[in-house]
Coordinates of C-alpha atoms and ligand atoms in Angstrom, one line a residue:
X4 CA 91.2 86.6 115.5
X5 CA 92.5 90.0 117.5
X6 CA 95.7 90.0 116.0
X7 CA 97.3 92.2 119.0
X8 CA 97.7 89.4 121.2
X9 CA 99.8 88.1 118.5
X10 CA 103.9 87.8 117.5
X11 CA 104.5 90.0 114.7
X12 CA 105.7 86.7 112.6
X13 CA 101.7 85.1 113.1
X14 CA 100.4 88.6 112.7
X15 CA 102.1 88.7 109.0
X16 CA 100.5 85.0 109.0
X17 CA 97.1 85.4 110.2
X18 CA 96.4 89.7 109.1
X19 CA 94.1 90.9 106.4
X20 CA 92.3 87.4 105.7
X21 CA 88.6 86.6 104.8
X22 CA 86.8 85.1 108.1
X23 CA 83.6 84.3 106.7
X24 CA 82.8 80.4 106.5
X25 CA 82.6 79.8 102.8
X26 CA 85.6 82.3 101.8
X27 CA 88.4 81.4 100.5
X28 CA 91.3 81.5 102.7
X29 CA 93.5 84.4 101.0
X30 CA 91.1 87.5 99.4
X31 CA 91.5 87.1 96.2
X32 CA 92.9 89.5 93.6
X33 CA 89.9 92.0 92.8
X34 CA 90.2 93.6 89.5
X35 CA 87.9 96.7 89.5
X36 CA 87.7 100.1 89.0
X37 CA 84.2 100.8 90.7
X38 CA 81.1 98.4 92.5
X39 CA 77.4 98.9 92.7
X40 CA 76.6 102.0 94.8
X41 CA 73.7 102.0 97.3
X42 CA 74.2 105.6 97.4
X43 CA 78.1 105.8 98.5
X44 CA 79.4 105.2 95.3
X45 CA 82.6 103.5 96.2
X46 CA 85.8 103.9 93.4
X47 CA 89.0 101.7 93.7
X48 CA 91.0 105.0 93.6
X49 CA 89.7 106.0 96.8
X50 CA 88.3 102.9 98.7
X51 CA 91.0 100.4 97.2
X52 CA 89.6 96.8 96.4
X53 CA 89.1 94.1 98.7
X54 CA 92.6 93.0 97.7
X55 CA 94.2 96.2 99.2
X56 CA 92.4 96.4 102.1
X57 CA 93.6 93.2 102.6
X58 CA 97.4 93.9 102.3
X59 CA 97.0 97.6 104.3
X60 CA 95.3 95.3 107.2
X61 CA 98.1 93.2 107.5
X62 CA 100.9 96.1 107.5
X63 CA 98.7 97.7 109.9
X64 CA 98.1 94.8 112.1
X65 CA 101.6 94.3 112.2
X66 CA 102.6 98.0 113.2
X67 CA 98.9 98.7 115.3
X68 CA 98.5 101.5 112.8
X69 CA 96.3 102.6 110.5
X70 CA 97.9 101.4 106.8
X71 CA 97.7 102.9 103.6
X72 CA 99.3 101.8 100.6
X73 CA 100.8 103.2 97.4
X74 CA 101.6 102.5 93.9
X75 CA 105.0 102.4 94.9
X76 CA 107.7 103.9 97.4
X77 CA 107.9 107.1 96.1
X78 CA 104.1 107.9 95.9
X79 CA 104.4 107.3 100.2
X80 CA 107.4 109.5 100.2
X81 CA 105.2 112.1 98.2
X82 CA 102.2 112.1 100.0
X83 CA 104.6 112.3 102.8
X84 CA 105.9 115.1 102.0
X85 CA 102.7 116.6 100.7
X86 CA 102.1 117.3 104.4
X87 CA 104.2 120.3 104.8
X88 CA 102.7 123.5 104.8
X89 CA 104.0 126.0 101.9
X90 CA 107.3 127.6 103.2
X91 CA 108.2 125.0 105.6
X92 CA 110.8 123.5 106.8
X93 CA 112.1 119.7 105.4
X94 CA 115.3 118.0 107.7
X95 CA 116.6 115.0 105.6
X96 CA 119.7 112.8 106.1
X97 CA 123.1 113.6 103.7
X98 CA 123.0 109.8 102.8
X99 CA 119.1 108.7 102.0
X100 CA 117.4 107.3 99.2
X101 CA 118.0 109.0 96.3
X102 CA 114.7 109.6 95.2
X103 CA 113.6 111.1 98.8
X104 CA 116.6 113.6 98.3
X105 CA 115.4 114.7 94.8
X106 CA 111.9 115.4 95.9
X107 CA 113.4 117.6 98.4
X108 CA 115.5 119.3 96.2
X109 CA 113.5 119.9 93.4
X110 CA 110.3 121.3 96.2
X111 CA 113.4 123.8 97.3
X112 CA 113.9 124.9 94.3
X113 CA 110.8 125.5 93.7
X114 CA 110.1 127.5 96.7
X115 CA 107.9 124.9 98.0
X116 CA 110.0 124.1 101.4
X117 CA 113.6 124.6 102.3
X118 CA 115.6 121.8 103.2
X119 CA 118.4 121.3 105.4
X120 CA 120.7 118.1 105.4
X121 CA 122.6 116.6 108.4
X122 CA 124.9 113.4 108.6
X123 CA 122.4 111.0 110.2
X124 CA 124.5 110.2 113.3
X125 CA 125.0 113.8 114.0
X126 CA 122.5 113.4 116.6
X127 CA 122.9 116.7 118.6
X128 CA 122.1 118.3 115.1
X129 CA 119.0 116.2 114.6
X130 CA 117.6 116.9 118.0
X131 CA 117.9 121.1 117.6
X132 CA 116.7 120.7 114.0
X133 CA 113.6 119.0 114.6
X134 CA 112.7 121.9 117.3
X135 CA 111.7 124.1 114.2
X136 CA 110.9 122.2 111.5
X137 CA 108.2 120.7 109.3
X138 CA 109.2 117.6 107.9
X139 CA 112.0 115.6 109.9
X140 CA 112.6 112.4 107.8
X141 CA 115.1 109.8 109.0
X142 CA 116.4 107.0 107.5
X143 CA 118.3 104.3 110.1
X144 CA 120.2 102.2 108.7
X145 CA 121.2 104.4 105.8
X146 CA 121.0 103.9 102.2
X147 CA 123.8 102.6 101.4
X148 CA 126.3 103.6 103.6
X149 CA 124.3 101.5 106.7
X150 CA 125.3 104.4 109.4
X151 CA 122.7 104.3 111.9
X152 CA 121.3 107.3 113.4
X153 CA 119.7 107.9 117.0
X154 CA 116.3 107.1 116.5
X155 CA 115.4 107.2 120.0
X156 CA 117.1 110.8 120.5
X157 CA 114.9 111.8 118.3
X158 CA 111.5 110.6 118.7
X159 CA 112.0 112.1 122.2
X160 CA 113.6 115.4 120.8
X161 CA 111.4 119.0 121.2
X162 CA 108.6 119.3 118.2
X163 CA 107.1 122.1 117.5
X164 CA 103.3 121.0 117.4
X165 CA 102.0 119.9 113.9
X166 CA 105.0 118.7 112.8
X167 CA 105.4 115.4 111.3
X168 CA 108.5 112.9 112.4
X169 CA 108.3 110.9 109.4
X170 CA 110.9 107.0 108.9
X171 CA 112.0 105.2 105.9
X172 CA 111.8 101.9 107.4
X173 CA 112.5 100.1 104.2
X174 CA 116.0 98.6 105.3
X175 CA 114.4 97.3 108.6
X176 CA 111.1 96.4 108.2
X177 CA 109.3 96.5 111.2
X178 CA 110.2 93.4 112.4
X179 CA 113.5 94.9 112.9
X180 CA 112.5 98.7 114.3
X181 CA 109.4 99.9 115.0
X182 CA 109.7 103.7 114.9
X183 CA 105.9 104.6 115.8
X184 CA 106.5 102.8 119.0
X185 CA 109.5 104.9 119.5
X186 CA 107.4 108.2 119.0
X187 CA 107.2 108.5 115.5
X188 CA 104.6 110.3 113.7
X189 CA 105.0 108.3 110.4
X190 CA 106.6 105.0 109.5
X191 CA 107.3 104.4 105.2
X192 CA 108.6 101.7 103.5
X193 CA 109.6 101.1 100.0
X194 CA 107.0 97.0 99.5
X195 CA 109.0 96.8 96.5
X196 CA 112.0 95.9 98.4
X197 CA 111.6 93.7 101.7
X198 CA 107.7 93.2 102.3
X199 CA 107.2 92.1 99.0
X200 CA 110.5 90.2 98.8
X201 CA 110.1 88.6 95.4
X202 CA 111.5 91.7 93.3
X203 CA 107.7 91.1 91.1
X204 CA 106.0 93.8 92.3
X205 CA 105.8 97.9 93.0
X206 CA 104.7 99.3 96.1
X207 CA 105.3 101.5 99.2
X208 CA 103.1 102.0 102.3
X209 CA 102.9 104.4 105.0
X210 CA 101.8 103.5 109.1
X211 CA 100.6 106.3 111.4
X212 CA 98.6 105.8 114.6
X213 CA 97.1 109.5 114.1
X214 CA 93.6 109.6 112.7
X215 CA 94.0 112.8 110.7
X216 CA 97.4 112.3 109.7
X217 CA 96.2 108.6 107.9
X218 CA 93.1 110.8 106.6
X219 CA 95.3 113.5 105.2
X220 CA 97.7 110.6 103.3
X221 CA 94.8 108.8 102.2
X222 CA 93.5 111.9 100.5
X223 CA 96.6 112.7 98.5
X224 CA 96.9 109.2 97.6
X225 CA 93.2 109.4 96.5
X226 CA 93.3 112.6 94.6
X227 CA 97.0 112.5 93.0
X228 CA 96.0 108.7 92.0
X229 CA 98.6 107.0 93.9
X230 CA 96.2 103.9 94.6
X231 CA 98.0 100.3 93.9
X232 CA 96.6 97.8 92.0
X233 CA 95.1 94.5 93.0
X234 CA 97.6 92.5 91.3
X235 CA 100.7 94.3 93.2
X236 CA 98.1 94.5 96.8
X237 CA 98.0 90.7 96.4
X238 CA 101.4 90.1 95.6
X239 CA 103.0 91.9 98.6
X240 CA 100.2 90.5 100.8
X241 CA 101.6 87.2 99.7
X242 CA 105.1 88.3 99.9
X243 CA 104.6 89.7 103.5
X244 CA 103.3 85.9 105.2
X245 CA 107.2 85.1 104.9
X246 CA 108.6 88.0 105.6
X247 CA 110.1 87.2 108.7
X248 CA 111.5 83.8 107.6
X249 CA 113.1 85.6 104.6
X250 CA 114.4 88.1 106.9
X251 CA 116.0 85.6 109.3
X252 CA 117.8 83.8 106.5
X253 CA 119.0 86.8 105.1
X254 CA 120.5 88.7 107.8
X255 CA 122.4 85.4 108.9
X256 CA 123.7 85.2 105.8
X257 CA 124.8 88.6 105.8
X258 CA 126.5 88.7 109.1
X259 CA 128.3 85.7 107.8
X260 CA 129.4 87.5 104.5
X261 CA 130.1 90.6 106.1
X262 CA 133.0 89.0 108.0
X263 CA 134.8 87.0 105.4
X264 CA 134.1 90.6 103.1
X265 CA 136.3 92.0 106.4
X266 CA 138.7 89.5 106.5
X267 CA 139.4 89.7 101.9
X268 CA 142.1 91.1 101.1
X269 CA 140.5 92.8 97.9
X270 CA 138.2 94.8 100.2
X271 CA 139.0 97.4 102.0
X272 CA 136.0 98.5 104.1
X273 CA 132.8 96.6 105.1
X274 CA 129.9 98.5 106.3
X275 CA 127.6 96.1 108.1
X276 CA 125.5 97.3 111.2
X277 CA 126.1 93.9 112.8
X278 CA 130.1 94.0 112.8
X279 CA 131.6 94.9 116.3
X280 CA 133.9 97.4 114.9
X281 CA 131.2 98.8 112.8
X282 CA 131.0 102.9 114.3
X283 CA 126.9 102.3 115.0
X284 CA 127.2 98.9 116.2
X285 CA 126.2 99.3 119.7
X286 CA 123.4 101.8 118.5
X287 CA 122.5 99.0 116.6
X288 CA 122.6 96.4 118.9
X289 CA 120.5 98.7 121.5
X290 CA 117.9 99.9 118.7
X291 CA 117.6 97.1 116.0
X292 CA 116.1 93.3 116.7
X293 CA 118.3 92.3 113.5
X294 CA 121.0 93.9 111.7
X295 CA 119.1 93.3 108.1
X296 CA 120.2 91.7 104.9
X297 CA 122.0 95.0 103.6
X298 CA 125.9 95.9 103.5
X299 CA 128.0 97.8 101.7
X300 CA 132.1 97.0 101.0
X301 CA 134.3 98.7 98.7
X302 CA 137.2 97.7 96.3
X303 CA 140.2 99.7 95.2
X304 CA 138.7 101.8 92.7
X305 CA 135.0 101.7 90.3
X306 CA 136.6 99.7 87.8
X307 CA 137.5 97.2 89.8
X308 CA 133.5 97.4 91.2
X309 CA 131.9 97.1 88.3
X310 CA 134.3 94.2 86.7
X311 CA 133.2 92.4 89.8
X312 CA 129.5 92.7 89.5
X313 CA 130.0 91.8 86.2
X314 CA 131.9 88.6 87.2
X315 CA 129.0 87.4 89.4
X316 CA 127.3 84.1 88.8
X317 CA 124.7 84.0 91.4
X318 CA 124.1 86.6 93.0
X319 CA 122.3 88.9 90.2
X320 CA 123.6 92.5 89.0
X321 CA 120.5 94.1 89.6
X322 CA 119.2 97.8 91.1
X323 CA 116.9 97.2 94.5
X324 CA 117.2 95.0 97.0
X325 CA 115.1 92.9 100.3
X326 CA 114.4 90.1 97.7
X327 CA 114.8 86.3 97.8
X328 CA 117.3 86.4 95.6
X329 CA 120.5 88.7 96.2
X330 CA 121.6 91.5 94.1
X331 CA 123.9 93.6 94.2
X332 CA 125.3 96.6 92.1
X333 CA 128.2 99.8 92.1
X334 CA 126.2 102.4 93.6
X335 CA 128.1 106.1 92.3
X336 CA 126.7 105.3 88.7
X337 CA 123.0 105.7 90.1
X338 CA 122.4 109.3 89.6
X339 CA 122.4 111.2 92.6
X340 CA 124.9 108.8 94.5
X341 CA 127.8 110.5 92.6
X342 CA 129.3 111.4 96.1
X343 CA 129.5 107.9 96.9
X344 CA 132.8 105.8 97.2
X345 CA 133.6 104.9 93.6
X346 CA 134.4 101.4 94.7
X347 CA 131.5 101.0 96.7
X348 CA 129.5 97.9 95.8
X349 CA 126.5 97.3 97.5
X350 CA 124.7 94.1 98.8
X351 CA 121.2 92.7 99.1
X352 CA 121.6 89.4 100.9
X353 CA 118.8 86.9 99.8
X354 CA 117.9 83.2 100.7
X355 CA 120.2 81.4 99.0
X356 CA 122.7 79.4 100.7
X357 CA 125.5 81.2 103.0
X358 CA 128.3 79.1 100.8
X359 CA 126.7 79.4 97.7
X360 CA 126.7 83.0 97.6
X361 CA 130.3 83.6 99.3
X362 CA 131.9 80.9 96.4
X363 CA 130.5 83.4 94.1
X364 CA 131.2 86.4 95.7
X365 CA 134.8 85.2 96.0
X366 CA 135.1 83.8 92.8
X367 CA 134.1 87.4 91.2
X368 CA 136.7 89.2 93.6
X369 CA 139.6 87.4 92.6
Ligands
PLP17 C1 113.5 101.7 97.0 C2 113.4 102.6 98.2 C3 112.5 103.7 98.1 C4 111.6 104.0 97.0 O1 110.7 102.9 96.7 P1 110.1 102.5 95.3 O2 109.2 101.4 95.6 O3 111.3 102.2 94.4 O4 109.4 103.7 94.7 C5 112.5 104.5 99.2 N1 113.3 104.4 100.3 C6 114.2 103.3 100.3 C7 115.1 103.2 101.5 C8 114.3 102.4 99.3 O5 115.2 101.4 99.3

């Protein structure tokens, strides 16, 4: 059925399935590496499998967007930024994903692009920036210090023409923001982390409602080999038909959590969009349909951090996050986040239950 008369919790349900009567419901997991040509000669490197066609139509579906999909998060960020021109210009947030920050650096030093940073609320810098670059890639909420930047400033700001306004929408998901809507030229996210939700699987995707700009990511995800496989296509398809339950559970949780975090006396600074007295929490309010499943607190010093992670039960010490269960680690040992808080400890809140996972939390903290 059209899905675009659809909620975007059916379209998750209903996007990217077989309709012919004899199929089976879900397409299945097509291991190939080429199919009988009639001349065309189709290659899973360039025209996916069933399987990922499958899992870009539902991202797509849910976004009205043309989908394509990666190996992982990184590969979308890279063909991403494969779209600026040689000498351009790159604007990236001073707290982002690491990984997005190193592939900006290292193309600066190699005279591929310059890059300029700026505090992602600093939205008066954002909006004069964008007039001459490139590349303007946002990140609202940020990674991991959840400060939430004015998306809608700037999907209205002056572009100069060709340029690409380009999200991480991994903390979000777009059942939370939809930045294409907004004006956006490019919506990424990271499937490892929310859409695929089961921490089994490697992925990343990129939404655009351009024609050439899907056709120029398609290529360099083609040609550089960035392709998924049908294994990881059919695992985040199958993540994504509970995304939004998952979602629900897990920011409820996490406004819960954030609160008693707020009120322990071991903590002295909870960073969760959905707190009144958080600093973006109106922007939030006004620009988010949830405040997510991530937040950040710190303790006293990094000693104190990383005997606590250490000292959890069930919540797991693990890197990522946007999984069913919750993780959580010290984030200034990840290299790159040395600027970080030392203390800073920060939290993926999965679908467990709401007491379960603050027993644990406050058993570890004291
Ligand atoms: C994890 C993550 C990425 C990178 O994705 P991978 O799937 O690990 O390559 C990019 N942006 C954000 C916000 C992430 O959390």
């Amino acid at each position: 059925m059209d899905s675009s008369e659809l909620q975007p919790e059916s379209r998750l349900v209903v996007g990217g399935r077989p309709s012919a009567v004899g199929s089976p419901l879900n397409t299945p997991i097509e291991v190939a590496s080429t199919f009988i040509s009639d001349g065309d000669s189709p290659y899973a490197r360039g025209e996916g499998t069933a399987t990922v066609r499958s899992y870009e139509a539902v991202v797509g579906a849910l976004e009205d967007a043309e989908a394509v999909a990666y190996a992982s998060g990184m590969a979308a960020v890279a063909a991403v930024f494969s779209l600026v021109p040689p000498a351009g210009s790159v604007v990236i947030p001073d707290d982002c994903y690491q990984g997005v920050a190193a592939i900006a650096a290292e193309g600066a030093e190699a005279g591929r692009w310059s890059v300029r940073r700026l505090a992602t609320d600093d939205t008066g810098s954002w909006v004069s920036a964008a007039a001459g670059a490139d590349l303007i890639w946002f990140e609202t909420p940020s990674n991991p210090l959840l400060v939430v930047g004015d998306l809608h400033a700037l999907a209205a700001a002056e572009r100069r023409p060709g340029s690409v306004l380009a999200v991480d929408n991994t903390f979000a998901t777009p059942l939370n923001q939809r930045p294409l809507d907004l004006g956006a030229d490019i919506a990424m996210q990271s499937s490892t982390k929310l859409l695929g939700g089961h921490s089994d699987l490697l992925g990343g995707v990129t939404t655009t409602r351009s024609d050439d700009l899907a056709a120029r990511l398609r290529h360099h995800a083609m040609l550089h080999g960035a392709t998924p496989g049908a294994l990881e296509a059919y695992l985040a398809t199958r993540g994504m038909r509970t995304l939004a339950l998952r979602l629900a559970q897990g920011q409820r949780s996490a406004a819960v959590l954030a609160e008693r975090l707020q009120a322990h006396p071991a903590v002295t600074i909870v960073r969760y969009p959905g707190l009144v007295d958080h600093p973006g929490h109106e922007r939030a309010a006004a620009q988010l349909d949830g405040f997510g499943t991530m937040l950040s607190f710190d303790l006293v010093d990094g000693e104190t951090a990383a005997k606590t992670c250490q000292g959890i039960r069930l919540i797991r010490h693990a890197t990522s996050l946007g999984s069913v269960e919750s993780t959580m680690e010290r984030r200034a040992q990840i290299p790159g986040q040395e600027h970080l808080p030392p203390g800073l400890i920060r939290l993926s809140v999965g679908i467990e239950h709401v007491e379960d996972l603050w027993a644990d939390l406050s058993q570890a903290l004291t």
